Amino acid sequence: MRRRATDYRRPVRRRLSCWIWVLLLLSLVAGCVLFAVQHKHQDEDHVEQPVREINHRNDRVVHENQNFTEEILSAKSYARQLAEQMTLAKAYVIIAKEHNNLHLAWELSSNIRSCQLLLSKAAMREEPISLEEAEPIIKSLSSLIFKAQDAHYDIATTITTMKSHIQALEERANAATIQSTVFGQLAAESIPKNLQCIDIKLTADWLQNKSMQELADERRNSPRLVDNNLYHFCIFSDNLLAVSVVVNSTVSNAEHPKQLVFHIVTNGVKYGAMQAWFLSNDFKGAAIEVQNIEDFTWLNTSYSPVVKQLLDADSHHYFFEISQVTSIEPKFHNPKYLSLLNHLRFYIPEIYPQLEKVVFLDDDVVVQKDLTPLFSLDLHGNVNGAVETCLEAFHRYYKYLNFSNPLISTKFDPQACGWAFGMNVFDLIAWRKENVTAKYHYWQEQNVDKSLWKLGSLPPGLLAFYGLTEPLDRRWHVLGLGYDLNIDNRLIETAAVIHFNGNMKPWLKLSIGRYRPLWEQYVNQTHRYLQDCVTS
């Protein structure tokens, strides 16, 4: 085959190499990137300075608005450095004084006052402490602290000294606590002036009014006093106003107050006042009997061990010297423990031989609901119906009795549940059958030396009624209003009886204000003597 002439041949196309295309593409991308970067730098040049100014302004505002507590807690603040140096300087002041280096102590104290003044000014103006303000004091305190350390007040000396001072402060705090408890106990034992005033006026009425005495004699023979179809309550107290509140609150909340009978026993001093008060006031038709404990001639030393003990010189010495014994709680230094009225609850069957069932009430309770359903409760053959108090560990038997004594440990369970006096249902038929009073006498005789329990009527009650107590619903009896500030309102509102046990009795100025109205609402404020004695 012949080849064409050169002039008549087709021209050949030459293709660009693929590498050339790659280079062109990379150049284009690089150009775009450079353009974008240059544009960004130009924008930053315009906005960088304003942003910094704004941030600086915000930082300054936050810093200025920072309170002094935050300032002194900041690790970078001069206030914190000053506070720490001042604390250390105070320790060296004490040590310097103990080593008789009074000049160093004076210098440290002077700088401490300057430091306190600066911190106080900074707190008032709500601005941080500047370097110019802090530097002189920091340098001066640092120099003095170094001087103190150079005087051999090393860390070991500092720790030893501070430990001794802490121990001394703890001893002073404990002494102050004991003193406060004693003063509180004395205040609780005192009789307010207005109560004494009322007693004096009523006693005068009783002594001068023969017709009142004749009326008392007449009521003493009322058949209602021994009628077991009625509801009988007994109260043993020498506090007239307190007993009046118990009676008034009980009848006020009863559906049939005329079916209630109150048996009150007091001492010879308050007998006339009690009679005059309850004879001159109406309690919705309820029958009220007032007796004098001094008329119970059968309650003597030959019959009752507790009467013998209360009259014993050793018991009086134990009682009056008890405040000097630090191991004995101040609450036991209370006249009620030497009062036979406090132990009279163990003689209810003897005092009321014809009654079959009674409800015992302490004089520091307030009744909020009808209590007559208590008389129909089934005690399952037990003698005492009471609310148990062992929801917390300290109300179990081992907290009241000495279980290191085999006489106690071999007969009783230390974890047995305690219960409360103050609102109790007593089946007197079962009481006589079980001869509970004899058991009480036995334990009183065993405790002549106070080795089984210290004082009070609850420990012997726990022993005498052991295995003979029927637990009642907690709503019948709520305790603690004389010492506990945080009782649930719902618990108080649903309670049939609220008990002001403790030192803060509602008739005292040291009572808990939150609970006082619950008691005051049942005080007969309209009685002329009450008004006269409060204003006199």
XYZ file of C-alpha atoms in Angstrom:
536
model
C 0.000 0.000 0.000
C 1.362 3.348 -0.983
C 1.747 6.116 1.467
C 0.199 9.512 0.816
C 2.409 12.412 0.115
C 3.331 14.482 3.032
C 1.283 17.456 1.992
C -1.839 15.428 1.780
C -1.606 13.778 5.256
C -4.109 14.640 8.149
C -2.637 16.646 11.020
C -2.249 14.629 14.274
C -3.978 15.971 17.588
C -1.804 15.989 20.616
C -3.627 15.336 23.979
C -2.635 17.221 27.152
C -0.968 15.031 29.732
C -3.176 14.059 32.800
C -0.520 15.521 35.121
C -1.060 18.950 33.593
C -4.763 18.742 34.498
C -3.941 17.753 38.070
C -1.592 20.696 38.454
C -4.175 23.098 37.127
C -6.792 21.787 39.551
C -4.454 22.062 42.548
C -3.559 25.625 41.560
C -7.227 26.524 41.467
C -7.869 25.021 44.913
C -4.820 26.741 46.426
C -6.000 30.055 45.035
C -9.421 29.638 46.656
C -7.893 28.749 49.982
C -5.554 31.759 49.913
C -8.451 34.045 49.080
C -10.532 32.715 51.953
C -7.685 32.996 54.453
C -6.899 36.550 53.398
C -10.566 37.529 53.732
C -10.779 35.998 57.224
C -7.687 37.898 58.439
C -9.137 41.105 57.176
C -12.361 40.463 59.147
C -10.442 39.618 62.305
C -8.430 42.816 61.988
C -11.713 44.697 62.124
C -13.348 42.900 65.047
C -10.546 41.665 67.314
C -10.025 44.832 69.290
C -13.750 45.476 70.122
C -14.216 41.884 71.294
C -11.263 42.129 73.614
C -12.619 45.363 75.017
C -16.043 43.802 75.588
C -14.588 40.725 77.270
C -12.385 42.889 79.457
C -15.401 44.960 80.435
C -17.413 41.826 81.290
C -14.589 40.431 83.381
C -14.402 43.679 85.280
C -18.168 43.699 85.935
C -18.151 40.105 87.144
C -15.174 40.811 89.360
C -16.761 43.918 90.803
C -20.046 42.130 91.471
C -18.345 39.244 93.213
C -19.347 39.189 96.911
C -16.745 39.211 99.670
C -17.281 35.552 100.556
C -16.368 34.542 96.995
C -13.441 36.928 97.092
C -11.997 35.490 100.298
C -12.443 31.931 99.015
C -10.564 32.675 95.792
C -7.083 31.155 95.765
C -5.701 34.238 93.965
C -7.216 36.931 96.175
C -5.310 39.072 98.647
C -8.238 38.823 101.039
C -7.733 35.090 101.387
C -3.983 35.510 101.911
C -4.619 38.076 104.618
C -7.234 35.901 106.321
C -4.891 32.910 106.393
C -2.005 34.971 107.765
C -4.271 36.507 110.378
C -5.402 33.042 111.553
C -1.807 31.912 111.937
C -0.887 35.160 113.668
C -3.704 34.667 116.226
C -2.228 31.284 117.137
C 1.203 32.852 117.643
C -0.301 35.588 119.828
C -1.488 32.908 122.261
C 1.854 31.090 122.182
C 3.840 34.324 122.603
C 1.777 35.276 125.669
C 2.326 31.842 127.198
C 6.099 32.273 126.709
C 5.924 35.789 128.183
C 6.979 37.394 124.901
C 4.527 40.254 125.336
C 6.150 42.594 122.813
C 5.796 40.067 119.997
C 2.225 39.373 121.082
C 1.480 43.102 120.987
C 2.994 43.504 117.490
C 1.030 40.545 116.173
C -2.189 41.837 117.727
C -1.660 45.276 116.196
C -1.188 43.811 112.731
C -4.174 41.529 113.204
C -6.338 44.579 113.965
C -5.046 46.325 110.828
C -5.814 43.215 108.816
C -9.321 42.977 110.277
C -9.948 46.662 109.488
C -8.877 46.231 105.869
C -11.014 43.119 105.397
C -13.971 44.902 106.971
C -13.604 47.903 104.620
C -13.322 45.621 101.603
C -16.477 43.779 102.642
C -18.402 47.035 103.075
C -17.385 48.549 99.747
C -17.839 45.211 97.922
C -14.576 45.581 96.017
C -11.517 43.324 95.998
C -8.430 44.282 97.980
C -5.728 45.780 95.797
C -2.027 44.943 95.927
C -1.203 48.421 97.215
C -3.530 47.922 100.196
C -2.519 44.363 101.021
C 1.253 44.490 100.482
C 2.265 46.407 103.673
C 0.198 44.211 105.967
C 1.237 40.972 104.243
C 4.920 41.921 104.528
C 4.570 42.960 108.150
C 2.644 39.827 109.152
C 5.042 37.592 107.238
C 7.978 39.174 109.053
C 6.342 38.734 112.466
C 5.300 35.139 111.750
C 8.888 34.373 110.683
C 10.082 36.075 113.868
C 7.717 33.902 115.915
C 8.907 30.754 114.177
C 12.497 31.838 114.707
C 11.686 32.077 118.431
C 11.237 28.269 118.392
C 7.465 28.410 118.090
C 7.635 25.577 115.620
C 4.725 23.499 114.292
C 4.965 20.941 117.103
C 4.767 23.683 119.740
C 1.862 25.307 117.909
C -0.093 22.063 117.660
C 0.488 21.195 121.325
C -0.559 24.647 122.473
C -3.646 24.732 120.287
C -4.684 21.267 121.464
C -4.497 22.396 125.078
C -6.560 25.470 124.258
C -9.148 23.414 122.404
C -9.386 21.079 125.381
C -9.850 24.049 127.711
C -12.577 25.463 125.454
C -14.340 22.099 125.401
C -14.260 21.952 129.199
C -15.684 25.474 129.395
C -18.383 24.587 126.883
C -19.321 21.475 128.864
C -19.433 23.481 132.090
C -21.648 26.075 130.403
C -23.953 23.335 129.111
C -24.282 21.813 132.584
C -24.870 25.247 134.089
C -27.526 26.001 131.475
C -29.254 22.696 132.228
C -29.201 23.403 135.954
C -30.613 26.903 135.439
C -33.290 25.492 133.161
C -34.159 22.911 135.799
C -34.400 25.610 138.475
C -36.679 27.648 136.214
C -38.850 24.589 135.617
C -39.151 23.938 139.355
C -40.110 27.500 140.213
C -43.743 28.457 140.717
C -44.765 31.548 138.718
C -45.837 34.564 140.756
C -49.350 34.636 139.276
C -49.991 31.009 140.296
C -48.917 31.736 143.866
C -51.167 34.785 143.867
C -54.187 32.749 142.756
C -53.499 30.084 145.402
C -53.323 32.685 148.180
C -56.569 34.413 147.168
C -58.476 31.130 146.801
C -57.152 29.770 150.100
C -58.371 32.926 151.819
C -61.814 32.406 150.272
C -61.892 28.808 151.487
C -60.969 29.697 155.051
C -63.426 32.595 155.267
C -66.388 31.011 153.493
C -68.122 28.455 155.750
C -70.845 27.768 153.206
C -68.218 26.659 150.722
C -66.843 24.161 153.232
C -70.348 22.836 153.887
C -70.923 22.407 150.147
C -67.671 20.433 149.914
C -68.828 18.117 152.726
C -72.122 17.596 150.951
C -70.517 16.705 147.638
C -68.086 14.355 149.333
C -70.945 11.900 149.862
C -72.302 12.076 146.315
C -73.218 8.601 144.931
C -71.739 9.638 141.574
C -68.271 9.322 143.060
C -68.589 5.534 143.298
C -70.894 4.834 140.341
C -69.088 2.455 137.977
C -71.533 3.292 135.183
C -69.839 6.704 134.954
C -66.386 7.583 133.621
C -63.809 8.163 136.357
C -60.589 10.181 135.990
C -57.949 10.731 138.674
C -55.378 13.544 138.871
C -52.742 13.938 141.604
C -51.190 17.396 141.703
C -50.504 20.574 143.671
C -50.738 22.825 140.575
C -54.173 24.422 140.566
C -54.119 25.997 137.112
C -52.672 22.866 135.494
C -55.358 20.627 137.012
C -58.025 23.102 135.940
C -56.828 22.874 132.319
C -56.878 19.056 132.439
C -60.456 19.035 133.733
C -61.656 21.822 131.441
C -60.134 20.279 128.297
C -61.578 16.856 129.165
C -65.148 18.077 129.674
C -64.943 20.441 126.692
C -64.251 17.558 124.325
C -66.570 14.982 125.914
C -69.861 14.080 124.238
C -71.590 13.681 127.630
C -69.657 15.742 130.227
C -72.243 15.090 132.940
C -71.165 11.444 132.941
C -67.583 12.362 133.904
C -66.219 12.159 137.440
C -62.864 13.692 138.416
C -60.987 12.543 141.519
C -58.322 15.097 142.472
C -55.808 14.589 145.268
C -53.529 17.418 146.392
C -51.475 18.312 149.456
C -52.564 20.183 152.584
C -51.138 23.508 151.408
C -53.133 23.570 148.163
C -56.252 21.760 149.378
C -58.239 24.916 150.232
C -57.374 26.627 146.939
C -58.360 23.531 144.946
C -61.671 23.242 146.747
C -62.473 26.930 146.303
C -61.663 26.846 142.592
C -63.656 23.754 141.666
C -66.616 24.685 143.863
C -66.852 28.170 142.363
C -66.502 27.142 138.709
C -68.844 25.084 136.580
C -67.406 22.295 134.429
C -70.487 21.415 132.372
C -72.019 19.348 135.133
C -69.081 16.994 135.681
C -68.644 15.735 139.248
C -65.400 16.798 140.912
C -63.958 15.458 144.154
C -60.953 17.066 145.857
C -59.080 15.154 148.579
C -56.175 15.961 150.867
C -53.351 13.409 150.808
C -52.729 14.135 154.487
C -56.096 12.534 155.257
C -54.818 9.164 153.971
C -53.716 7.936 157.372
C -53.287 4.414 156.046
C -50.481 5.651 153.751
C -47.726 5.564 156.378
C -44.220 4.237 156.902
C -45.440 0.874 158.196
C -47.390 0.228 155.001
C -45.489 2.012 152.256
C -41.717 1.650 151.722
C -41.699 4.787 149.580
C -43.137 6.874 152.438
C -40.343 5.610 154.683
C -37.735 6.378 152.044
C -39.059 9.869 151.396
C -38.801 10.689 155.099
C -35.372 9.085 155.457
C -32.472 11.469 156.098
C -30.236 9.617 153.630
C -32.771 10.148 150.867
C -32.907 13.868 151.600
C -29.120 14.016 151.609
C -29.010 12.146 148.307
C -31.562 14.511 146.835
C -30.022 17.774 148.000
C -26.466 16.715 147.218
C -27.384 15.336 143.797
C -26.463 18.535 142.006
C -22.865 18.019 143.116
C -22.686 14.583 141.507
C -21.868 15.053 137.838
C -22.929 11.528 136.924
C -26.524 12.282 137.952
C -28.747 14.141 135.512
C -29.889 17.563 136.772
C -33.505 16.651 135.964
C -33.492 14.339 139.003
C -32.894 17.392 141.194
C -36.612 18.118 141.246
C -38.917 18.405 144.280
C -41.511 16.166 142.642
C -39.289 13.160 143.339
C -39.662 13.870 147.059
C -43.419 14.376 146.762
C -45.703 11.520 147.702
C -48.183 12.842 145.104
C -45.786 11.588 142.454
C -46.076 8.021 143.821
C -49.778 8.102 144.602
C -50.606 6.501 141.236
C -49.491 3.151 142.666
C -52.214 3.312 145.320
C -55.273 3.990 143.158
C -57.094 0.761 144.158
C -56.632 1.641 147.842
C -57.784 5.247 147.367
C -60.878 4.209 145.377
C -61.787 0.719 146.643
C -65.235 0.751 145.001
C -64.121 1.681 141.482
C -63.425 -0.854 138.743
C -61.735 1.181 136.009
C -60.160 4.641 135.934
C -58.170 6.808 133.534
C -55.126 8.405 135.119
C -54.070 11.841 133.809
C -50.956 13.831 134.630
C -51.387 17.527 135.351
C -49.303 18.569 132.309
C -51.611 17.083 129.667
C -54.300 18.613 127.471
C -57.230 16.489 126.301
C -58.311 17.118 122.697
C -60.848 14.355 122.062
C -63.539 12.412 123.901
C -61.802 9.930 126.222
C -64.854 7.861 127.177
C -64.077 5.193 124.499
C -61.012 4.299 126.596
C -63.292 2.682 129.160
C -64.610 0.182 126.625
C -61.180 -0.898 125.351
C -60.330 -4.569 125.810
C -57.103 -4.772 127.815
C -56.998 -8.571 127.371
C -56.684 -9.185 131.096
C -53.885 -6.654 131.553
C -53.839 -4.030 134.268
C -52.376 -1.021 132.493
C -53.308 0.379 129.095
C -50.544 2.721 127.891
C -48.892 4.049 124.737
C -45.492 2.488 124.116
C -42.508 4.778 123.606
C -39.896 2.424 122.143
C -39.876 3.802 118.605
C -36.449 5.076 119.617
C -33.829 2.975 121.400
C -33.501 5.159 124.505
C -37.051 4.270 125.605
C -36.328 0.609 126.190
C -35.921 -0.986 129.602
C -32.119 -0.953 129.641
C -32.160 2.862 129.567
C -34.188 3.099 132.767
C -32.851 0.208 134.835
C -29.476 -1.092 135.945
C -29.066 -4.376 134.055
C -25.644 -4.970 135.576
C -27.555 -5.972 138.699
C -28.576 -9.664 138.468
C -31.852 -8.887 140.226
C -32.834 -6.953 137.095
C -30.977 -8.855 134.376
C -32.371 -12.269 135.370
C -36.019 -11.183 135.369
C -36.423 -8.566 132.649
C -35.670 -8.158 128.966
C -33.390 -5.149 128.416
C -34.956 -4.613 124.976
C -38.515 -4.640 126.339
C -40.533 -1.681 125.174
C -41.030 1.210 127.567
C -44.317 3.053 127.929
C -45.470 6.368 129.315
C -47.270 7.563 132.407
C -49.546 10.536 131.787
C -52.580 8.946 130.184
C -53.207 5.419 131.425
C -56.230 3.162 131.612
C -56.169 1.073 134.790
C -58.330 -2.016 135.262
C -58.573 -1.980 139.043
C -60.149 -5.442 139.214
C -57.139 -6.941 137.419
C -54.839 -4.718 139.506
C -56.133 -6.181 142.748
C -55.985 -9.689 141.327
C -52.336 -9.300 140.267
C -51.507 -7.408 143.487
C -49.506 -4.783 141.575
C -49.097 -2.517 144.599
C -47.283 -5.310 146.469
C -44.929 -5.700 143.486
C -44.272 -1.991 143.591
C -43.474 -2.228 147.314
C -41.080 -5.122 146.673
C -39.073 -3.206 144.107
C -38.981 -0.079 146.245
C -37.511 -2.126 149.099
C -34.869 -3.584 146.764
C -33.860 -0.107 145.622
C -33.126 1.463 149.015
C -29.518 2.110 147.924
C -30.574 3.454 144.486
C -28.710 0.596 142.800
C -31.579 -0.492 140.503
C -32.628 2.982 139.328
C -32.001 6.526 140.497
C -35.240 8.417 140.994
C -38.711 8.773 139.535
C -41.911 6.777 139.307
C -41.541 5.333 135.811
C -38.746 2.771 136.541
C -40.679 1.075 139.383
C -43.767 1.295 137.186
C -41.962 -0.573 134.403
C -41.105 -3.287 136.933
C -44.477 -3.496 138.677
C -46.491 -3.562 135.427
C -44.062 -5.818 133.529
C -46.104 -8.267 131.443
C -49.308 -6.519 132.544
C -49.370 -3.593 130.089
C -51.600 -3.445 127.019
C -50.205 -1.256 124.197
C -52.606 1.450 123.021
C -52.802 3.213 119.678
C -50.237 6.044 119.566
C -52.937 8.577 118.756
C -54.285 8.291 122.282
C -51.219 9.904 123.812
C -48.582 12.087 122.107
C -45.619 13.119 124.242
C -42.773 15.604 124.055
C -44.424 19.029 123.975
C -42.314 20.106 126.934
C -38.961 19.589 125.202
C -39.321 18.665 121.507
C -39.677 21.638 119.141
C -40.240 19.545 116.021
C -43.301 17.376 116.639
C -45.321 16.871 113.460
C -48.446 19.062 113.467
C -50.499 16.216 112.016
C -49.518 14.019 114.958
C -50.612 16.708 117.410
C -53.902 17.361 115.604
C -54.921 13.702 115.612
C -53.893 13.082 119.256
C -56.521 12.502 121.919
C -54.100 13.647 124.641
C -51.006 15.821 124.223
C -48.426 15.708 126.994
C -46.136 18.605 127.965
C -43.598 16.297 129.595
C -40.226 17.972 129.993
C -39.067 21.209 131.606
C -40.819 23.606 129.228
C -44.233 23.515 130.870
C -46.938 25.617 129.204
C -47.518 27.726 132.335
C -43.866 28.823 132.415
C -42.180 31.593 130.436
C -39.668 29.097 129.073
C -42.428 27.060 127.411
C -42.338 26.383 123.675
C -44.350 29.161 122.046
C -45.565 26.962 119.216
C -47.447 24.666 121.619
C -48.521 27.143 124.318
C -51.859 28.120 122.670
C -52.948 24.477 122.825
C -52.857 24.768 126.617
C -53.894 28.403 127.044
C -57.197 27.945 125.227
C -58.476 25.927 128.210
C -57.446 28.463 130.871
C -60.422 30.289 132.356
C -59.231 33.794 131.497
C -62.479 35.361 132.742
C -61.932 34.398 136.389
C -61.457 37.556 138.453
C -58.495 36.205 140.417
C -56.669 35.142 137.278
C -57.100 38.613 135.805
C -56.046 40.321 139.049
C -52.963 38.160 139.528
C -51.764 38.511 135.946
C -51.943 42.319 136.057
C -50.669 42.743 139.626
